[in-house]
XYZ file of C-alpha atoms in Angstrom:
742
model
C 4.123 -30.420 -11.130
C 1.889 -28.673 -13.635
C 0.314 -25.726 -11.868
C -1.842 -24.281 -14.639
C -2.849 -24.942 -18.252
C -4.082 -22.076 -20.441
C -5.946 -22.992 -23.634
C -6.962 -20.510 -26.315
C -7.630 -20.673 -30.045
C -6.746 -24.358 -30.327
C -9.199 -26.898 -31.855
C -12.603 -26.377 -30.135
C -11.088 -24.317 -27.306
C -11.875 -21.118 -29.166
C -12.408 -19.160 -25.958
C -9.984 -18.749 -23.058
C -9.986 -21.771 -20.744
C -7.731 -21.913 -17.677
C -7.283 -25.255 -15.926
C -5.961 -24.456 -12.474
C -6.011 -25.987 -9.008
C -4.393 -29.104 -10.477
C -3.488 -31.745 -7.876
C -1.076 -34.687 -7.839
C -3.826 -36.825 -9.423
C -6.287 -35.388 -11.953
C -9.073 -37.250 -13.753
C -10.669 -35.846 -16.928
C -13.900 -37.367 -18.284
C -15.608 -36.383 -21.535
C -17.212 -37.710 -24.674
C -15.189 -38.346 -27.806
C -14.587 -35.056 -29.581
C -15.126 -32.954 -26.456
C -11.488 -31.748 -26.404
C -9.611 -34.166 -24.125
C -6.920 -35.075 -26.655
C -6.337 -31.392 -27.432
C -5.395 -30.839 -23.784
C -2.941 -33.774 -23.817
C -1.328 -32.470 -27.037
C -0.832 -29.006 -25.558
C 0.809 -30.537 -22.477
C 3.057 -32.738 -24.632
C 4.225 -29.862 -26.872
C 3.208 -26.451 -25.457
C 5.695 -24.700 -27.741
C 3.606 -25.726 -30.771
C 0.646 -23.622 -29.597
C 1.392 -19.894 -29.471
C -1.703 -18.890 -27.548
C -1.524 -21.717 -25.020
C 0.637 -21.832 -21.930
C 1.851 -24.467 -19.488
C 2.949 -23.290 -16.028
C 5.077 -25.615 -13.879
C 5.289 -25.241 -10.123
C 8.566 -23.537 -9.113
C 9.600 -23.919 -12.776
C 10.691 -27.490 -12.014
C 12.043 -29.342 -15.047
C 9.980 -32.501 -14.647
C 10.021 -35.030 -17.458
C 6.562 -35.134 -19.101
C 5.568 -38.513 -20.581
C 2.361 -38.530 -22.650
C 0.445 -41.620 -23.721
C -1.986 -40.792 -26.508
C -2.630 -41.668 -30.132
C 0.516 -39.788 -31.156
C 2.556 -41.976 -28.807
C 1.083 -45.083 -30.461
C 1.803 -43.691 -33.922
C 5.365 -42.626 -33.075
C 6.377 -45.784 -31.270
C 4.515 -48.465 -33.194
C 3.622 -47.413 -36.736
C 6.479 -45.185 -37.789
C 9.210 -47.588 -36.643
C 9.951 -51.171 -37.542
C 11.543 -51.717 -34.137
C 10.711 -50.499 -30.660
C 13.377 -48.500 -28.869
C 14.973 -50.419 -26.053
C 14.083 -49.308 -22.538
C 17.042 -49.193 -20.174
C 16.385 -50.149 -16.575
C 18.613 -51.219 -13.709
C 19.737 -54.803 -14.082
C 20.778 -57.256 -11.392
C 24.178 -58.325 -10.088
C 25.590 -54.907 -9.095
C 24.538 -54.631 -5.487
C 27.316 -52.244 -4.458
C 26.488 -49.855 -7.313
C 22.776 -50.071 -6.544
C 23.518 -49.209 -2.919
C 25.525 -46.177 -4.039
C 22.676 -45.131 -6.331
C 20.170 -45.573 -3.491
C 22.412 -43.514 -1.206
C 22.745 -40.773 -3.815
C 19.018 -40.780 -4.524
C 18.306 -40.431 -0.817
C 20.851 -37.632 -0.580
C 19.134 -35.958 -3.531
C 15.729 -36.281 -1.820
C 17.115 -34.563 1.278
C 18.603 -31.806 -0.826
C 15.410 -31.528 -2.856
C 13.398 -31.176 0.354
C 15.756 -28.430 1.502
C 15.572 -26.840 -1.941
C 11.752 -26.901 -1.907
C 11.751 -25.221 1.517
C 14.182 -22.573 0.275
C 12.016 -21.949 -2.795
C 8.940 -21.719 -0.580
C 10.711 -19.199 1.656
C 11.843 -17.322 -1.455
C 8.265 -17.275 -2.725
C 7.088 -15.936 0.632
C 9.744 -13.218 0.522
C 8.719 -12.363 -3.046
C 5.092 -12.150 -1.898
C 6.230 -9.954 0.988
C 8.085 -7.800 -1.528
C 4.981 -7.608 -3.716
C 2.752 -6.768 -0.738
C 5.200 -4.116 0.449
C 5.239 -2.461 -2.960
C 1.455 -2.798 -3.195
C 0.934 -0.913 0.083
C 3.557 1.669 -0.882
C 1.932 2.081 -4.290
C -1.493 2.712 -2.711
C -0.021 5.266 -0.284
C 1.693 7.091 -3.141
C -1.571 7.134 -5.056
C -3.560 8.401 -2.093
C -1.163 11.180 -1.016
C 0.669 11.977 -4.226
C -2.103 11.669 -6.808
C -5.612 11.801 -5.357
C -4.889 14.847 -3.175
C -3.152 16.817 -5.931
C -4.780 15.722 -9.183
C -7.383 18.508 -9.053
C -4.604 21.111 -8.801
C -2.203 19.689 -11.417
C -4.451 17.777 -13.804
C -2.274 18.169 -16.915
C 0.882 17.292 -14.989
C -0.424 13.798 -14.181
C -1.024 12.868 -17.820
C 0.558 9.454 -18.390
C 0.179 8.305 -14.784
C -3.594 8.269 -14.272
C -3.994 4.598 -15.198
C -0.874 3.149 -13.617
C -0.263 3.242 -9.882
C 2.885 1.185 -10.444
C 4.410 3.662 -12.892
C 3.544 6.513 -10.542
C 5.215 4.817 -7.561
C 8.286 3.875 -9.642
C 8.600 7.490 -10.781
C 8.537 8.733 -7.174
C 11.303 6.307 -6.202
C 13.355 7.566 -9.138
C 12.717 11.228 -8.239
C 13.624 10.603 -4.592
C 17.133 9.627 -5.656
C 17.710 12.200 -8.405
C 15.547 15.327 -7.937
C 17.648 18.375 -6.963
C 14.990 21.033 -7.584
C 14.098 23.790 -5.128
C 11.305 22.838 -2.762
C 8.297 25.132 -3.230
C 5.155 25.140 -1.136
C 1.804 24.089 -2.575
C 0.543 27.622 -3.194
C 3.686 28.540 -5.123
C 3.346 25.422 -7.247
C -0.332 26.086 -7.939
C 0.448 29.662 -8.951
C 3.242 28.608 -11.281
C 1.144 25.770 -12.724
C -1.735 28.133 -13.524
C 0.651 30.554 -15.221
C 2.027 27.840 -17.488
C -1.160 25.958 -18.315
C -3.732 28.809 -18.371
C -3.547 30.347 -21.840
C -5.708 33.328 -20.811
C -3.117 34.744 -18.404
C -1.147 37.702 -19.848
C 1.904 39.743 -18.941
C 1.600 42.298 -16.117
C 3.337 45.675 -16.133
C 5.771 46.309 -13.321
C 4.690 48.855 -10.696
C 6.382 52.229 -11.233
C 8.595 53.010 -8.286
C 8.196 56.179 -6.155
C 10.191 59.136 -7.524
C 13.540 59.095 -5.817
C 13.882 62.819 -6.554
C 10.657 63.596 -4.667
C 11.778 61.435 -1.766
C 15.145 63.165 -1.612
C 13.506 66.604 -1.730
C 11.061 65.638 1.003
C 13.899 64.277 3.122
C 15.761 67.585 2.600
C 12.736 69.590 3.775
C 12.292 67.368 6.821
C 15.929 67.828 7.729
C 15.798 71.660 7.373
C 12.885 72.654 9.603
C 14.669 75.791 10.982
C 11.895 78.147 9.955
C 9.382 76.035 11.855
C 11.540 76.045 14.963
C 11.960 79.842 14.781
C 9.623 82.209 16.643
C 8.799 84.795 13.964
C 8.225 88.121 15.719
C 8.661 91.876 14.933
C 11.458 94.406 15.616
C 12.194 94.765 19.336
C 13.467 98.442 19.478
C 10.083 99.850 18.549
C 8.057 101.512 21.358
C 5.085 99.175 20.972
C 7.437 96.183 20.976
C 7.555 96.190 24.786
C 3.796 96.074 25.017
C 3.585 93.273 22.392
C 6.285 91.307 24.189
C 4.622 91.847 27.516
C 1.241 90.724 26.218
C 2.856 88.034 24.060
C 0.331 88.736 21.336
C 2.614 88.971 18.316
C 0.453 86.825 16.137
C -2.733 88.665 17.221
C -1.146 91.989 16.379
C 0.095 90.639 13.050
C -3.384 89.464 12.177
C -4.856 92.713 13.396
C -2.426 94.695 11.221
C -3.855 92.953 8.175
C -7.318 94.237 9.077
C -5.839 97.628 10.096
C -4.153 98.031 6.673
C -7.495 97.547 5.015
C -9.385 99.989 7.274
C -8.373 103.469 5.911
C -10.921 106.295 6.269
C -10.774 108.740 3.391
C -12.802 111.333 5.269
C -10.644 111.287 8.292
C -7.579 110.812 6.204
C -6.385 108.282 8.755
C -6.315 104.512 9.519
C -9.021 103.341 11.915
C -8.326 100.606 14.515
C -10.398 97.534 13.512
C -11.013 96.676 17.138
C -11.850 100.030 18.900
C -12.766 101.996 15.749
C -10.619 104.932 16.903
C -8.538 106.987 14.501
C -4.862 106.252 14.875
C -1.923 108.503 14.460
C 0.667 108.325 11.783
C 3.212 107.559 14.516
C 1.266 104.468 15.600
C 1.132 103.236 12.029
C 4.852 103.878 11.623
C 5.618 101.881 14.775
C 3.522 98.974 13.438
C 5.334 99.124 10.129
C 8.673 99.280 11.896
C 7.751 96.345 14.146
C 6.822 94.092 11.231
C 9.863 95.041 9.207
C 11.464 93.415 6.164
C 13.164 90.745 8.269
C 9.824 89.611 9.632
C 8.253 89.534 6.202
C 11.231 87.603 4.870
C 10.731 84.915 7.520
C 7.028 84.831 6.761
C 7.807 84.349 3.064
C 10.286 81.610 3.947
C 7.617 79.859 5.978
C 5.174 80.096 3.057
C 7.771 78.735 0.680
C 8.472 75.818 3.045
C 4.796 75.034 3.266
C 4.349 75.299 -0.509
C 7.187 72.914 -1.282
C 5.981 70.445 1.321
C 2.474 70.554 -0.049
C 3.631 70.075 -3.675
C 5.863 67.110 -2.857
C 3.396 65.304 -0.606
C 0.568 65.883 -3.068
C 2.654 64.195 -5.802
C 3.356 61.255 -3.506
C -0.284 60.983 -2.437
C -1.314 60.919 -6.118
C 1.201 58.113 -6.692
C -0.323 56.085 -3.871
C -3.850 56.693 -5.120
C -2.811 55.421 -8.554
C -1.086 52.433 -6.949
C -4.257 51.395 -5.156
C -6.219 51.429 -8.427
C -4.057 48.632 -9.876
C -5.923 45.327 -10.215
C -4.023 42.018 -10.471
C -3.475 39.116 -8.133
C -0.002 40.095 -6.958
C -1.103 43.482 -5.631
C -4.620 42.366 -4.704
C -3.330 39.752 -2.306
C -1.237 42.495 -0.590
C -3.599 45.427 -1.059
C -4.991 45.461 2.465
C -1.533 45.630 3.964
C -0.495 48.255 1.433
C -3.588 50.326 2.183
C -2.772 50.229 5.893
C 0.732 51.487 5.281
C -0.478 54.252 2.935
C -3.157 55.304 5.428
C -0.503 55.800 8.085
C 1.592 57.796 5.632
C -1.317 60.015 4.510
C -2.476 60.522 8.078
C 0.983 61.705 9.076
C 1.092 64.131 6.152
C -2.326 65.505 7.073
C -1.147 66.077 10.625
C 1.906 67.877 9.289
C -0.321 70.137 7.178
C -2.232 71.124 10.286
C 1.058 71.934 12.000
C 2.168 74.083 9.046
C -1.141 75.959 8.994
C -0.866 76.515 12.699
C 2.642 77.916 12.212
C 1.364 80.079 9.424
C -1.392 81.426 11.651
C 0.898 81.705 14.653
C 4.370 82.499 13.289
C 5.713 83.176 16.745
C 5.190 79.525 17.836
C 8.028 77.070 17.528
C 6.724 73.874 15.868
C 8.070 70.672 14.260
C 6.535 68.346 11.664
C 6.917 64.534 11.805
C 9.275 62.906 9.304
C 7.405 60.745 6.767
C 10.324 59.732 4.575
C 10.963 56.799 6.932
C 7.752 55.196 5.684
C 9.054 55.183 2.127
C 11.641 52.486 2.790
C 9.014 50.083 4.063
C 6.567 50.825 1.252
C 9.329 50.664 -1.357
C 10.401 47.247 -0.098
C 6.790 46.150 -0.269
C 6.511 47.289 -3.877
C 9.846 45.649 -4.713
C 8.526 42.298 -3.463
C 5.420 42.630 -5.610
C 7.551 43.581 -8.624
C 9.687 40.493 -8.099
C 6.570 38.341 -8.302
C 5.405 40.199 -11.397
C 8.800 39.749 -13.009
C 8.740 36.022 -12.198
C 5.205 35.886 -13.623
C 6.349 37.513 -16.865
C 9.468 35.345 -17.102
C 7.351 32.210 -16.813
C 4.949 33.364 -19.520
C 7.795 34.297 -21.855
C 9.686 31.007 -21.247
C 6.873 28.483 -20.840
C 8.724 25.520 -22.338
C 11.701 25.867 -20.030
C 9.567 26.789 -17.038
C 7.254 23.823 -17.641
C 10.156 21.405 -17.268
C 11.259 23.213 -14.133
C 7.726 23.128 -12.729
C 7.343 19.395 -13.324
C 10.572 18.747 -11.476
C 9.413 20.988 -8.615
C 6.040 19.208 -8.391
C 7.810 15.833 -8.185
C 10.044 17.309 -5.497
C 6.987 18.432 -3.539
C 5.251 15.030 -3.840
C 8.441 13.226 -2.804
C 8.662 15.481 0.241
C 5.075 14.633 1.212
C 5.906 10.922 0.971
C 9.425 11.119 2.354
C 8.776 8.885 5.372
C 6.878 6.302 3.304
C 9.640 6.207 0.655
C 12.398 5.828 3.220
C 10.516 3.049 5.048
C 9.787 1.265 1.772
C 13.413 1.527 0.604
C 14.655 0.151 3.911
C 12.179 -2.718 3.793
C 13.025 -3.360 0.135
C 16.748 -3.477 0.914
C 16.148 -5.962 3.738
C 13.981 -8.191 1.532
C 16.426 -8.058 -1.393
C 19.261 -8.949 0.943
C 17.268 -11.948 2.188
C 16.316 -12.919 -1.389
C 19.921 -12.726 -2.577
C 20.913 -14.984 0.283
C 18.109 -17.425 -0.583
C 19.007 -17.370 -4.286
C 22.601 -18.139 -3.371
C 21.499 -21.098 -1.239
C 19.071 -22.290 -3.936
C 21.821 -22.158 -6.564
C 24.116 -24.095 -4.259
C 21.468 -26.802 -3.651
C 20.609 -27.015 -7.355
C 24.270 -27.406 -8.248
C 24.608 -30.205 -5.699
C 21.468 -31.917 -7.050
C 22.751 -31.613 -10.634
C 26.047 -33.066 -9.455
C 24.248 -36.016 -7.878
C 22.235 -36.567 -11.091
C 25.486 -36.751 -13.041
C 26.978 -39.185 -10.515
C 23.838 -41.351 -10.548
C 23.778 -41.310 -14.357
C 27.384 -42.480 -14.471
C 26.660 -45.226 -11.942
C 23.504 -46.320 -13.803
C 25.413 -46.585 -17.066
C 27.408 -49.362 -15.514
C 24.340 -51.509 -14.826
C 21.634 -50.228 -17.211
C 20.246 -52.778 -19.624
C 17.328 -53.247 -22.031
C 16.974 -56.924 -21.085
C 14.977 -56.494 -17.846
C 12.286 -54.634 -19.776
C 11.981 -57.472 -22.355
C 11.566 -59.979 -19.558
C 8.988 -57.778 -17.804
C 6.886 -57.165 -20.924
C 6.987 -60.773 -22.089
C 6.031 -61.951 -18.608
C 2.994 -59.677 -18.558
C 1.970 -60.762 -22.075
C 2.163 -64.416 -21.142
C 0.419 -63.918 -17.792
C -2.630 -62.443 -19.473
C -2.916 -64.917 -22.302
C -1.077 -63.069 -25.088
C 1.034 -66.074 -26.074
C 1.060 -65.602 -29.837
C 3.809 -62.963 -29.844
C 6.583 -61.549 -27.656
C 9.492 -59.122 -27.679
C 12.990 -60.044 -28.746
C 16.157 -57.991 -28.370
C 17.887 -57.000 -31.618
C 21.515 -57.809 -32.333
C 22.645 -54.284 -31.372
C 21.037 -54.717 -27.947
C 19.317 -51.330 -28.230
C 15.920 -52.190 -29.758
C 13.027 -54.646 -29.493
C 11.440 -56.665 -32.244
C 7.890 -58.074 -32.053
C 8.029 -61.715 -33.141
C 5.848 -64.807 -33.264
C 6.862 -67.928 -31.445
C 8.527 -69.179 -34.621
C 10.653 -66.020 -34.797
C 8.806 -64.337 -37.677
C 7.914 -60.632 -37.513
C 4.515 -60.189 -35.834
C 4.220 -56.395 -35.875
C 2.002 -56.106 -38.967
C -0.320 -58.970 -38.065
C -1.304 -57.883 -34.550
C -4.956 -57.127 -33.922
C -5.897 -53.615 -32.788
C -6.542 -54.877 -29.246
C -3.190 -56.708 -29.133
C -1.381 -53.670 -30.496
C -2.964 -51.265 -28.026
C -2.252 -53.532 -25.058
C 1.370 -54.088 -26.138
C 1.967 -50.380 -26.658
C 0.506 -49.600 -23.239
C 2.691 -52.240 -21.565
C 5.669 -50.706 -23.362
C 4.606 -47.261 -22.115
C 4.170 -48.642 -18.586
C 7.766 -49.872 -18.566
C 9.021 -46.646 -20.156
C 7.767 -44.818 -17.055
C 10.432 -46.599 -14.998
C 13.169 -46.650 -17.594
C 14.855 -44.504 -20.250
C 15.465 -44.838 -23.976
C 18.920 -43.290 -23.699
C 21.354 -44.827 -21.175
C 22.701 -41.324 -20.474
C 19.320 -40.248 -19.074
C 18.517 -40.294 -15.365
C 16.073 -43.095 -14.564
C 15.130 -41.476 -11.252
C 14.183 -38.093 -12.731
C 10.830 -36.768 -11.471
C 8.061 -37.291 -14.012
C 4.601 -36.014 -14.927
C 2.406 -38.672 -16.531
C -0.339 -37.915 -19.084
C -2.587 -40.831 -20.132
C -5.199 -40.189 -22.834
C -7.834 -42.901 -23.412
C -5.658 -46.064 -23.209
C -8.632 -48.488 -23.443
C -9.722 -48.257 -27.096
C -10.422 -51.700 -28.648
C -9.669 -53.538 -25.396
C -11.956 -56.248 -24.079
C -13.190 -56.053 -20.517
C -10.475 -58.349 -19.118
C -7.591 -56.386 -20.662
C -9.287 -53.114 -19.702
C -9.270 -54.370 -16.107
C -5.532 -55.191 -16.407
C -4.700 -51.703 -17.750
C -6.820 -50.190 -14.992
C -4.960 -52.215 -12.376
C -1.537 -51.145 -13.679
C -2.616 -47.483 -13.664
C -3.989 -47.858 -10.128
C -0.625 -49.236 -9.032
C 1.009 -46.045 -10.276
C -1.698 -43.929 -8.599
C -1.109 -45.641 -5.255
C 2.612 -44.886 -5.457
C 1.924 -41.263 -6.370
C -0.469 -40.876 -3.425
C 2.157 -42.330 -1.085
C 5.051 -40.312 -2.560
C 6.785 -43.609 -3.359
C 7.394 -43.043 -7.030
C 9.368 -40.871 -9.422
C 5.979 -39.997 -10.931
C 4.943 -36.803 -9.117
C 1.732 -35.957 -10.977
C -0.785 -37.741 -13.216
C -3.436 -36.439 -15.608
C -5.727 -39.176 -16.967
C -8.251 -38.581 -19.790
C -11.033 -40.985 -20.816
C -14.495 -41.233 -22.325
C -15.142 -44.724 -20.939
C -17.330 -44.647 -17.814
C -16.360 -48.202 -16.779
C -12.649 -47.457 -17.079
C -13.178 -44.173 -15.222
C -14.941 -46.016 -12.433
C -12.091 -48.551 -12.195
C -9.200 -46.057 -12.036
C -10.982 -43.702 -9.619
C -11.656 -46.547 -7.188
C -9.361 -46.123 -4.186
C -10.186 -48.870 -1.720
C -13.052 -50.551 0.085
C -12.361 -48.251 3.011
C -12.194 -44.996 1.046
C -14.605 -43.816 -1.630
C -13.781 -41.568 -4.564
C -16.850 -39.605 -3.547
C -14.918 -38.305 -0.553
C -12.841 -35.168 -0.979
C -9.048 -35.631 -1.069
C -6.374 -32.940 -1.044
C -4.343 -34.761 -3.706
C -7.123 -35.486 -6.251
C -9.227 -33.346 -8.610
C -11.908 -34.283 -11.171
C -12.865 -32.513 -14.402
C -15.578 -33.069 -16.986
C -14.755 -31.836 -20.496
C -17.867 -30.638 -22.313
C -18.661 -29.063 -25.657
C -21.532 -26.754 -26.574
C -22.011 -25.036 -29.930
C -18.640 -26.551 -30.913
C -16.901 -24.710 -28.061
C -15.147 -26.796 -25.400
C -15.108 -25.951 -21.700
C -14.521 -27.737 -18.389
C -16.358 -28.213 -15.097
C -14.276 -28.885 -11.987
C -15.153 -31.133 -9.027
C -13.321 -32.062 -5.829
C -15.139 -35.425 -5.647
C -15.910 -37.923 -8.395
C -18.852 -36.631 -10.484
C -19.292 -39.787 -12.610
C -21.606 -42.617 -11.601
C -22.577 -44.542 -14.758
C -22.953 -43.783 -18.438
C -26.706 -43.948 -17.962
C -26.596 -41.439 -15.133
C -24.473 -39.131 -17.309
C -27.218 -39.096 -19.922
C -29.689 -37.941 -17.272
C -27.200 -35.342 -16.052
C -27.234 -33.921 -19.587
C -31.034 -33.642 -19.446
C -30.819 -31.726 -16.141
C -28.139 -29.283 -17.281
C -29.168 -25.822 -18.461
C -26.237 -25.054 -20.784
C -26.284 -28.083 -23.064
C -26.026 -28.252 -26.831
C -29.381 -28.860 -28.553
C -28.092 -31.833 -30.572
C -26.474 -33.341 -27.495
C -29.649 -33.236 -25.399
C -31.697 -34.787 -28.227
C -29.237 -37.686 -28.528
C -29.204 -38.118 -24.745
C -33.015 -38.330 -24.706
C -33.019 -40.923 -27.511
C -30.354 -43.073 -25.836
C -32.215 -43.021 -22.482
C -35.474 -44.050 -24.137
C -33.745 -46.751 -26.212
C -31.921 -48.224 -23.206
C -34.719 -48.003 -20.647
C -37.762 -48.906 -22.681
C -36.244 -51.427 -25.091
C -33.995 -53.341 -22.692
C -35.664 -52.800 -19.313
C -39.302 -51.761 -19.555
C -40.555 -52.877 -22.948
C -42.830 -50.647 -24.987
C -45.387 -50.778 -27.794
C -44.361 -48.006 -30.150
C -47.731 -47.652 -31.868
C -49.701 -47.529 -28.631
C -47.321 -44.887 -27.288
C -47.627 -42.697 -30.392
C -51.453 -42.869 -30.183
C -51.239 -40.960 -26.901
C -49.756 -37.895 -28.677
C -51.152 -35.590 -31.327
C -49.851 -33.044 -33.839
C -46.391 -31.591 -33.163
C -46.117 -33.562 -29.907
C -46.559 -36.774 -31.884
C -43.767 -35.874 -34.295
C -41.456 -35.027 -31.374
C -42.299 -38.311 -29.645
C -41.730 -40.188 -32.906
C -38.258 -38.606 -33.301
C -37.303 -39.540 -29.719
C -38.246 -43.259 -30.033
C -36.710 -43.700 -33.503
C -33.799 -45.759 -32.181
C -36.143 -48.345 -30.655
C -37.145 -49.635 -34.091
C -34.030 -49.093 -36.174
C -35.533 -51.148 -39.012
C -38.417 -48.792 -39.549
C -38.713 -47.474 -43.095
C -39.597 -44.112 -41.531
C -36.328 -43.730 -39.639
C -34.974 -41.051 -42.023
C -38.173 -39.066 -41.594
C -37.823 -39.333 -37.855
C -34.674 -37.221 -37.921
C -36.466 -34.357 -39.633
C -37.695 -33.171 -36.219
C -34.753 -31.638 -34.374
C -34.366 -29.553 -31.225
C -33.719 -25.843 -31.474
C -33.341 -23.297 -28.696
C -36.933 -22.215 -29.341
C -38.533 -25.646 -28.917
C -36.112 -27.096 -26.311
C -38.688 -26.917 -23.495
C -41.254 -28.592 -25.744
C -38.914 -31.567 -26.233
C -38.296 -31.775 -22.490
C -42.051 -31.793 -21.817
C -42.615 -34.594 -24.348
C -39.663 -36.545 -22.955
C -41.244 -36.454 -19.491
C -44.700 -37.290 -20.925
C -43.332 -40.514 -22.490
C -42.519 -41.751 -18.971
C -45.847 -40.490 -17.701
C -48.055 -42.199 -20.274
C -46.083 -45.453 -19.922
C -46.553 -45.280 -16.144
C -42.806 -44.951 -15.521
C -42.919 -41.424 -14.093
C -41.399 -42.664 -10.824
C -38.233 -43.619 -12.707
C -38.154 -40.176 -14.336
C -38.539 -38.473 -10.969
C -35.852 -40.637 -9.409
C -33.325 -39.944 -12.176
C -34.158 -36.231 -12.102
C -33.642 -36.286 -8.317
C -37.257 -35.398 -7.616
C -39.309 -36.745 -4.748
C -41.724 -39.383 -5.979
């Protein structure tokens, strides 16, 4: 069956028109020139119209048979003889039974095939839905959450969720990049895409020489662990030892050495202010001998070296903390804490050294600080690694950009890992099911094709053109066409139209006789084939375009009856015709073919029937769709035009004239002059133009057409149209036809 018809840029279908929701039976009604025949031509030869498209359900290869003016031209005017129509003859009961059996077998297989295709379609929809959900998840997690961080990276994927999801599936299978966390990716992205970011100098490492010297000092703390005291074999040594005031005496000696009295020619004790003897001074000098002074000098040297080295290191740390870039700033608090501990330890050690200096006799030890260097050095090494990576990225942006993109894809894939794995599993299951269905479908189609070949071979044995001659001649005679008939040619493959005396009648047929004969020929062609190798039982789609031209009412009724016979078979699935599309402009014919039965009206909705009205406005064709019959009578259609909003100005003017002509001339009667007297000015001219058809012999008829409807005066025409009914006291009829309460 035809599922959809797309029309574009063909004849008056200058804008896209899609005819969908087609049923088994489809009726199209429209005025001549509205575009009906264009539709039938597109269906007959869709390949001739590049911008039009015909979609068949399940891509079934149904045979499309079109009856239109081209059919009449091709079969009647361009040929001297009619092609013979092969149908099944009589006298081959056993072969007919085999054909019937094969046809039934084909129907069973076709039913199974249709179910398989339906299941396949459902699986394909499931596949589409699965990908749709996966695609949305990828977009939500992989794009929307990260786009603000990696804007430039997503170039090329912003407008295609499908391409984005496909790329993730590809990356899942092939991406071998290192997995970085989001902060690392953001940092690397900013380095590559921010043109303002520059190189950063590496942090100068702590002097290894200073560290080694400091470690050497900390190892050799002998002088600090030594009690520096004077010479023990001096007389005052016993007293100093007993009082354990070495350091006090040493300090006092410094004051004593400075307290010489020139008058007394002697040193004065700084504490008791008594003159001392030369012997006392000598004992003091002997007590604090060269050895003592040497140790004191060694202590001072130790302190001086320690102070110089630690001051250099402290200056290094102070400089380090003045650096300002993101790699050290993010670690600066931790670095400050470590340096504070280091500096605090050094300060404590200085206090210990000063204490030793003030109290040389005490044994003291300073705390080792070189252990802190390893930790701080490692810290600085880590920062330098980041700086080096930073500089490498800046210096190799092209290469690093490719690496970054791969790493971002890796990160996104990782975020969607569960969704990707679930989708792939579901996809594999669906594809496995689809492959199985495709295999079964292919098998069924092969069997059906095999049956078609068998049936064709069987039909060849009993096909004949004679039954069609008998059928057509019988119909012609039954309906009074006795002046001509069909005769088989000598080759048995064609028909000749002859008079009763045997002379050729083709060129002397009237238009009505010709049209009826061609339709009867078409009617028989539906159930036969022109080539004996063709399959008579092949499923068909039937297109009938205005078959009632130049037919009188009796013949029109006959054609209608034959078409209704086909329609009944289609509705009951009793025919090789699976779908019909019928086009007409004739309201009577439309009424006849849409009639179903006395028990069922065409104004009831049916699942197998659809109605369309083909219209044209401003020379552009379009369609309106209905699920019940929209056509009552030709007269009613004229009123429907008046009621419609989107109607062509010329069309509504003609509809108004035809209503007035029909109603007032043939039903109501009217005095034209009296009617015109009831109007004045422009209204009178409009009224005059609308009633022009009533008096076709008027010498003013050409003038009457000078007043035409435009979009600007459309409402004025409608008002005058209504006023004609009002002033003639027929407003009730107007209200009734306009569906207004009277």
